[in-house]
Amino acid sequence: MDSVLASERDAQSGPGNGAVYLRPTVRTSVKLLVVGHFAVGKTTFVGTLSEIRPLHTEERMTQAGALVDDLSGVPDKTTTTVAMDFGRLTLNDRLVLYLFGAPGQQRFTRLWQDMATGALGALVLADTRRLEQSFEVMGLLEDHGLPYAVALNQFPDSPRYADHEIREALDLLPETPLVTCDARDPRSSTEALIALVRHLLTLSGQEPSS
């Protein structure tokens, strides 16, 4: 796959510069979900990569929300997604990705399921401090038959484990991609999406080019 990483895009389609229009060479658009448990970095990930002004539906957390949202490990979090995040990323001259970030709390499951309609796959963001919270999200993807890759979002205090330990802990199939990323870094986040797209191409019988 001839990819164009975020740092190498021209002014027409670089992230954060207000680009609106697609390149005239684009022939394929793909809807992808960016999912994961509460406070794993989905809004940051979509905002980092989107070449258009990302749509965010974040609201300040209230005391009522604190009663149902697990803030362990994220005591400084003050906002949460209440509908979705949306962004666009032109991966190369022919392919554009539409990114839909879904809220991670269980009470938004119905909305999350609606958003899965038409998606080709999902990138699951996970946090090694709270791996067990990823199971529900991965279960929903499997229920919908959506293939996915897992990206470990690296927080400053996240413990590091060997890949085989993570795979065993999450009960991942051998073919499921597992990568690490920093949701704040465009190159790192783009490479995580490329891993997912390569996986989807392989599953569809197409050979991804290098």
mmCIF file of C-alpha atoms in Angstrom:
data_model
loop_
_atom_site.group_PDB
_atom_site.id
_atom_site.type_symbol
_atom_site.label_atom_id
_atom_site.label_comp_id
_atom_site.label_asym_id
_atom_site.label_seq_id
_atom_site.Cartn_x
_atom_site.Cartn_y
_atom_site.Cartn_z
ATOM 1 C CA MET A 1 0.000 0.000 0.000
ATOM 2 C CA ASP A 2 1.506 3.327 -1.044
ATOM 3 C CA SER A 3 0.617 5.346 2.010
ATOM 4 C CA VAL A 4 1.150 9.024 2.683
ATOM 5 C CA LEU A 5 1.820 9.645 6.353
ATOM 6 C CA ALA A 6 0.412 12.715 8.050
ATOM 7 C CA SER A 7 3.704 14.571 8.201
ATOM 8 C CA GLU A 8 4.174 14.178 4.432
ATOM 9 C CA ARG A 9 0.795 15.415 3.223
ATOM 10 C CA ASP A 10 0.601 18.569 1.176
ATOM 11 C CA ALA A 11 -1.336 21.664 2.178
ATOM 12 C CA GLN A 12 -4.497 20.435 0.437
ATOM 13 C CA SER A 13 -5.058 17.562 2.808
ATOM 14 C CA GLY A 14 -2.906 17.982 5.885
ATOM 15 C CA PRO A 15 -4.486 17.540 9.307
ATOM 16 C CA GLY A 16 -5.512 20.622 11.203
ATOM 17 C CA ASN A 17 -5.208 23.064 8.299
ATOM 18 C CA GLY A 18 -8.902 23.382 7.503
ATOM 19 C CA ALA A 19 -8.902 21.218 4.351
ATOM 20 C CA VAL A 20 -12.470 20.632 3.188
ATOM 21 C CA TYR A 21 -12.481 19.098 -0.278
ATOM 22 C CA LEU A 22 -11.368 15.633 -1.280
ATOM 23 C CA ARG A 23 -8.584 15.193 -3.770
ATOM 24 C CA PRO A 24 -10.005 14.625 -7.285
ATOM 25 C CA THR A 25 -8.013 11.386 -7.555
ATOM 26 C CA VAL A 26 -9.840 9.688 -4.651
ATOM 27 C CA ARG A 27 -11.811 6.661 -5.849
ATOM 28 C CA THR A 28 -12.552 4.715 -2.663
ATOM 29 C CA SER A 29 -13.972 5.770 0.695
ATOM 30 C CA VAL A 30 -13.975 3.509 3.739
ATOM 31 C CA LYS A 31 -15.890 3.885 6.994
ATOM 32 C CA LEU A 32 -13.923 2.773 10.032
ATOM 33 C CA LEU A 33 -14.786 2.797 13.715
ATOM 34 C CA VAL A 34 -12.383 3.944 16.408
ATOM 35 C CA VAL A 35 -13.583 2.209 19.558
ATOM 36 C CA GLY A 36 -12.429 1.389 23.036
ATOM 37 C CA HIS A 37 -13.358 1.706 26.652
ATOM 38 C CA PHE A 38 -13.988 4.945 28.514
ATOM 39 C CA ALA A 39 -11.093 7.452 28.524
ATOM 40 C CA VAL A 40 -8.779 5.408 26.300
ATOM 41 C CA GLY A 41 -8.032 8.281 23.883
ATOM 42 C CA LYS A 42 -10.539 7.913 21.020
ATOM 43 C CA THR A 43 -11.345 11.634 20.772
ATOM 44 C CA THR A 44 -7.636 12.488 20.811
ATOM 45 C CA PHE A 45 -6.907 9.862 18.140
ATOM 46 C CA VAL A 46 -9.586 11.126 15.737
ATOM 47 C CA GLY A 47 -8.628 14.752 16.349
ATOM 48 C CA THR A 48 -4.956 14.040 15.753
ATOM 49 C CA LEU A 49 -5.550 12.455 12.352
ATOM 50 C CA SER A 50 -8.492 14.336 10.879
ATOM 51 C CA GLU A 51 -7.593 16.582 7.947
ATOM 52 C CA ILE A 52 -10.870 18.453 8.431
ATOM 53 C CA ARG A 53 -12.025 20.114 11.597
ATOM 54 C CA PRO A 54 -13.148 17.054 13.579
ATOM 55 C CA LEU A 55 -16.674 16.805 14.903
ATOM 56 C CA HIS A 56 -16.649 16.257 18.651
ATOM 57 C CA THR A 57 -19.648 15.783 20.919
ATOM 58 C CA GLU A 58 -17.913 16.119 24.252
ATOM 59 C CA GLU A 59 -19.624 17.401 27.363
ATOM 60 C CA ARG A 60 -18.366 18.129 30.846
ATOM 61 C CA MET A 61 -18.781 15.216 33.188
ATOM 62 C CA THR A 62 -21.244 15.728 36.002
ATOM 63 C CA GLN A 63 -21.453 14.197 39.447
ATOM 64 C CA ALA A 64 -24.232 11.975 38.149
ATOM 65 C CA GLY A 65 -21.896 10.674 35.440
ATOM 66 C CA ALA A 66 -19.168 10.062 37.980
ATOM 67 C CA LEU A 67 -21.440 7.530 39.640
ATOM 68 C CA VAL A 68 -21.527 5.323 36.508
ATOM 69 C CA ASP A 69 -18.214 6.061 34.732
ATOM 70 C CA ASP A 70 -15.128 4.346 36.124
ATOM 71 C CA LEU A 71 -12.524 7.073 36.663
ATOM 72 C CA SER A 72 -9.890 4.741 38.071
ATOM 73 C CA GLY A 73 -6.626 5.476 36.290
ATOM 74 C CA VAL A 74 -7.976 8.720 34.797
ATOM 75 C CA PRO A 75 -8.739 10.982 37.777
ATOM 76 C CA ASP A 76 -8.117 14.172 35.759
ATOM 77 C CA LYS A 77 -10.678 13.439 33.042
ATOM 78 C CA THR A 78 -13.377 16.142 32.987
ATOM 79 C CA THR A 79 -15.178 15.585 29.660
ATOM 80 C CA THR A 80 -16.676 12.596 27.840
ATOM 81 C CA THR A 81 -18.056 11.825 24.376
ATOM 82 C CA VAL A 82 -21.857 11.671 24.418
ATOM 83 C CA ALA A 83 -22.567 10.867 20.755
ATOM 84 C CA MET A 84 -19.552 10.423 18.503
ATOM 85 C CA ASP A 85 -16.339 11.847 17.097
ATOM 86 C CA PHE A 86 -15.981 12.167 13.331
ATOM 87 C CA GLY A 87 -12.954 12.868 11.173
ATOM 88 C CA ARG A 88 -11.570 12.281 7.692
ATOM 89 C CA LEU A 89 -8.136 11.081 6.621
ATOM 90 C CA THR A 90 -6.910 10.864 3.020
ATOM 91 C CA LEU A 91 -4.551 7.920 3.293
ATOM 92 C CA ASN A 92 -3.206 8.188 -0.241
ATOM 93 C CA ASP A 93 -4.227 9.653 -3.610
ATOM 94 C CA ARG A 94 -6.937 7.000 -4.090
ATOM 95 C CA LEU A 95 -8.229 6.144 -0.620
ATOM 96 C CA VAL A 96 -10.014 8.218 2.003
ATOM 97 C CA LEU A 97 -10.957 6.991 5.463
ATOM 98 C CA TYR A 98 -13.945 8.267 7.419
ATOM 99 C CA LEU A 99 -13.325 7.809 11.130
ATOM 100 C CA PHE A 100 -16.190 7.418 13.584
ATOM 101 C CA GLY A 101 -15.208 7.454 17.235
ATOM 102 C CA ALA A 102 -17.797 5.771 19.438
ATOM 103 C CA PRO A 103 -18.350 6.489 23.146
ATOM 104 C CA GLY A 104 -17.010 3.737 25.353
ATOM 105 C CA GLN A 105 -19.579 3.594 28.135
ATOM 106 C CA GLN A 106 -22.077 0.736 28.244
ATOM 107 C CA ARG A 107 -25.068 3.107 28.264
ATOM 108 C CA PHE A 108 -24.184 4.142 24.678
ATOM 109 C CA THR A 109 -24.214 0.586 23.308
ATOM 110 C CA ARG A 110 -27.315 1.162 21.132
ATOM 111 C CA LEU A 111 -25.777 4.238 19.527
ATOM 112 C CA TRP A 112 -22.530 2.325 19.029
ATOM 113 C CA GLN A 113 -24.385 -0.485 17.267
ATOM 114 C CA ASP A 114 -26.077 1.980 14.888
ATOM 115 C CA MET A 115 -22.708 3.508 14.039
ATOM 116 C CA ALA A 116 -21.353 0.078 13.093
ATOM 117 C CA THR A 117 -23.705 -0.072 10.089
ATOM 118 C CA GLY A 118 -21.654 0.220 6.901
ATOM 119 C CA ALA A 119 -18.288 0.078 8.651
ATOM 120 C CA LEU A 120 -15.662 -2.257 7.193
ATOM 121 C CA GLY A 121 -13.723 -2.671 10.403
ATOM 122 C CA ALA A 122 -12.593 -1.076 13.628
ATOM 123 C CA LEU A 123 -9.487 0.002 15.439
ATOM 124 C CA VAL A 124 -9.734 -0.903 19.120
ATOM 125 C CA LEU A 125 -7.747 1.424 21.343
ATOM 126 C CA ALA A 126 -6.648 -0.245 24.561
ATOM 127 C CA ASP A 127 -4.822 0.833 27.701
ATOM 128 C CA THR A 128 -2.523 -1.664 29.405
ATOM 129 C CA ARG A 129 -3.585 -0.243 32.783
ATOM 130 C CA ARG A 130 -7.155 -1.400 32.140
ATOM 131 C CA LEU A 131 -7.003 -4.219 29.602
ATOM 132 C CA GLU A 132 -10.005 -6.009 31.076
ATOM 133 C CA GLN A 133 -12.231 -3.089 30.030
ATOM 134 C CA SER A 134 -11.580 -3.900 26.356
ATOM 135 C CA PHE A 135 -13.464 -7.193 26.395
ATOM 136 C CA GLU A 136 -16.950 -5.715 26.097
ATOM 137 C CA VAL A 137 -15.992 -3.598 23.072
ATOM 138 C CA MET A 138 -14.296 -6.496 21.296
ATOM 139 C CA GLY A 139 -17.310 -8.676 22.050
ATOM 140 C CA LEU A 140 -19.623 -6.171 20.376
ATOM 141 C CA LEU A 141 -17.396 -6.101 17.295
ATOM 142 C CA GLU A 142 -17.395 -9.885 17.120
ATOM 143 C CA ASP A 143 -21.181 -9.960 17.523
ATOM 144 C CA HIS A 144 -21.440 -7.694 14.469
ATOM 145 C CA GLY A 145 -18.850 -9.647 12.498
ATOM 146 C CA LEU A 146 -16.572 -6.600 12.225
ATOM 147 C CA PRO A 147 -12.862 -7.358 11.867
ATOM 148 C CA TYR A 148 -10.554 -5.253 13.992
ATOM 149 C CA ALA A 149 -6.999 -4.436 14.943
ATOM 150 C CA VAL A 150 -5.874 -3.516 18.443
ATOM 151 C CA ALA A 151 -3.707 -0.467 19.147
ATOM 152 C CA LEU A 152 -2.236 0.004 22.617
ATOM 153 C CA ASN A 153 -2.379 3.719 23.351
ATOM 154 C CA GLN A 154 0.758 4.588 25.283
ATOM 155 C CA PHE A 155 0.174 6.693 28.391
ATOM 156 C CA PRO A 156 3.135 7.916 30.488
ATOM 157 C CA ASP A 157 2.369 5.470 33.295
ATOM 158 C CA SER A 158 1.199 2.560 31.132
ATOM 159 C CA PRO A 159 3.014 -0.672 32.004
ATOM 160 C CA ARG A 160 4.798 -2.333 29.085
ATOM 161 C CA TYR A 161 4.273 -6.009 28.306
ATOM 162 C CA ALA A 162 5.522 -8.346 25.608
ATOM 163 C CA ASP A 163 3.180 -8.787 22.634
ATOM 164 C CA HIS A 164 2.521 -12.432 23.455
ATOM 165 C CA GLU A 165 1.413 -11.456 26.962
ATOM 166 C CA ILE A 166 -1.011 -8.860 25.598
ATOM 167 C CA ARG A 167 -2.357 -11.323 23.041
ATOM 168 C CA GLU A 168 -2.939 -13.913 25.714
ATOM 169 C CA ALA A 169 -4.571 -11.400 28.069
ATOM 170 C CA LEU A 170 -6.964 -10.177 25.347
ATOM 171 C CA ASP A 171 -7.441 -13.649 23.822
ATOM 172 C CA LEU A 172 -6.580 -12.336 20.353
ATOM 173 C CA LEU A 173 -6.594 -14.525 17.271
ATOM 174 C CA PRO A 174 -3.148 -14.969 15.687
ATOM 175 C CA GLU A 175 -4.180 -12.920 12.637
ATOM 176 C CA THR A 176 -5.500 -9.950 14.629
ATOM 177 C CA PRO A 177 -2.991 -7.089 14.309
ATOM 178 C CA LEU A 178 -1.580 -5.741 17.565
ATOM 179 C CA VAL A 179 0.344 -2.470 17.457
ATOM 180 C CA THR A 180 1.296 0.337 19.805
ATOM 181 C CA CYS A 181 0.574 3.994 19.196
ATOM 182 C CA ASP A 182 0.512 7.429 20.767
ATOM 183 C CA ALA A 183 -2.904 8.943 20.006
ATOM 184 C CA ARG A 184 -1.334 12.407 20.143
ATOM 185 C CA ASP A 185 1.194 11.640 17.402
ATOM 186 C CA PRO A 186 0.025 11.775 13.734
ATOM 187 C CA ARG A 187 2.632 9.365 12.359
ATOM 188 C CA SER A 188 2.145 6.781 15.078
ATOM 189 C CA SER A 189 -1.653 6.977 14.788
ATOM 190 C CA THR A 190 -1.550 6.756 10.985
ATOM 191 C CA GLU A 191 0.578 3.620 11.166
ATOM 192 C CA ALA A 192 -2.000 2.049 13.498
ATOM 193 C CA LEU A 193 -4.726 2.725 10.927
ATOM 194 C CA ILE A 194 -2.531 1.343 8.147
ATOM 195 C CA ALA A 195 -2.196 -1.895 10.127
ATOM 196 C CA LEU A 196 -5.999 -2.134 10.231
ATOM 197 C CA VAL A 197 -6.403 -1.354 6.517
ATOM 198 C CA ARG A 198 -3.788 -3.965 5.605
ATOM 199 C CA HIS A 199 -5.688 -6.494 7.708
ATOM 200 C CA LEU A 200 -8.956 -5.648 5.949
ATOM 201 C CA LEU A 201 -7.318 -5.976 2.529
ATOM 202 C CA THR A 202 -5.887 -9.361 3.460
ATOM 203 C CA LEU A 203 -9.277 -10.575 4.667
ATOM 204 C CA SER A 204 -10.886 -9.425 1.431
ATOM 205 C CA GLY A 205 -8.386 -11.427 -0.623
ATOM 206 C CA GLN A 206 -6.416 -8.420 -1.811
ATOM 207 C CA GLU A 207 -2.676 -8.275 -1.366
ATOM 208 C CA PRO A 208 -1.677 -5.005 0.333
ATOM 209 C CA SER A 209 1.246 -3.359 -1.423
ATOM 210 C CA SER A 210 4.195 -2.116 0.553
#
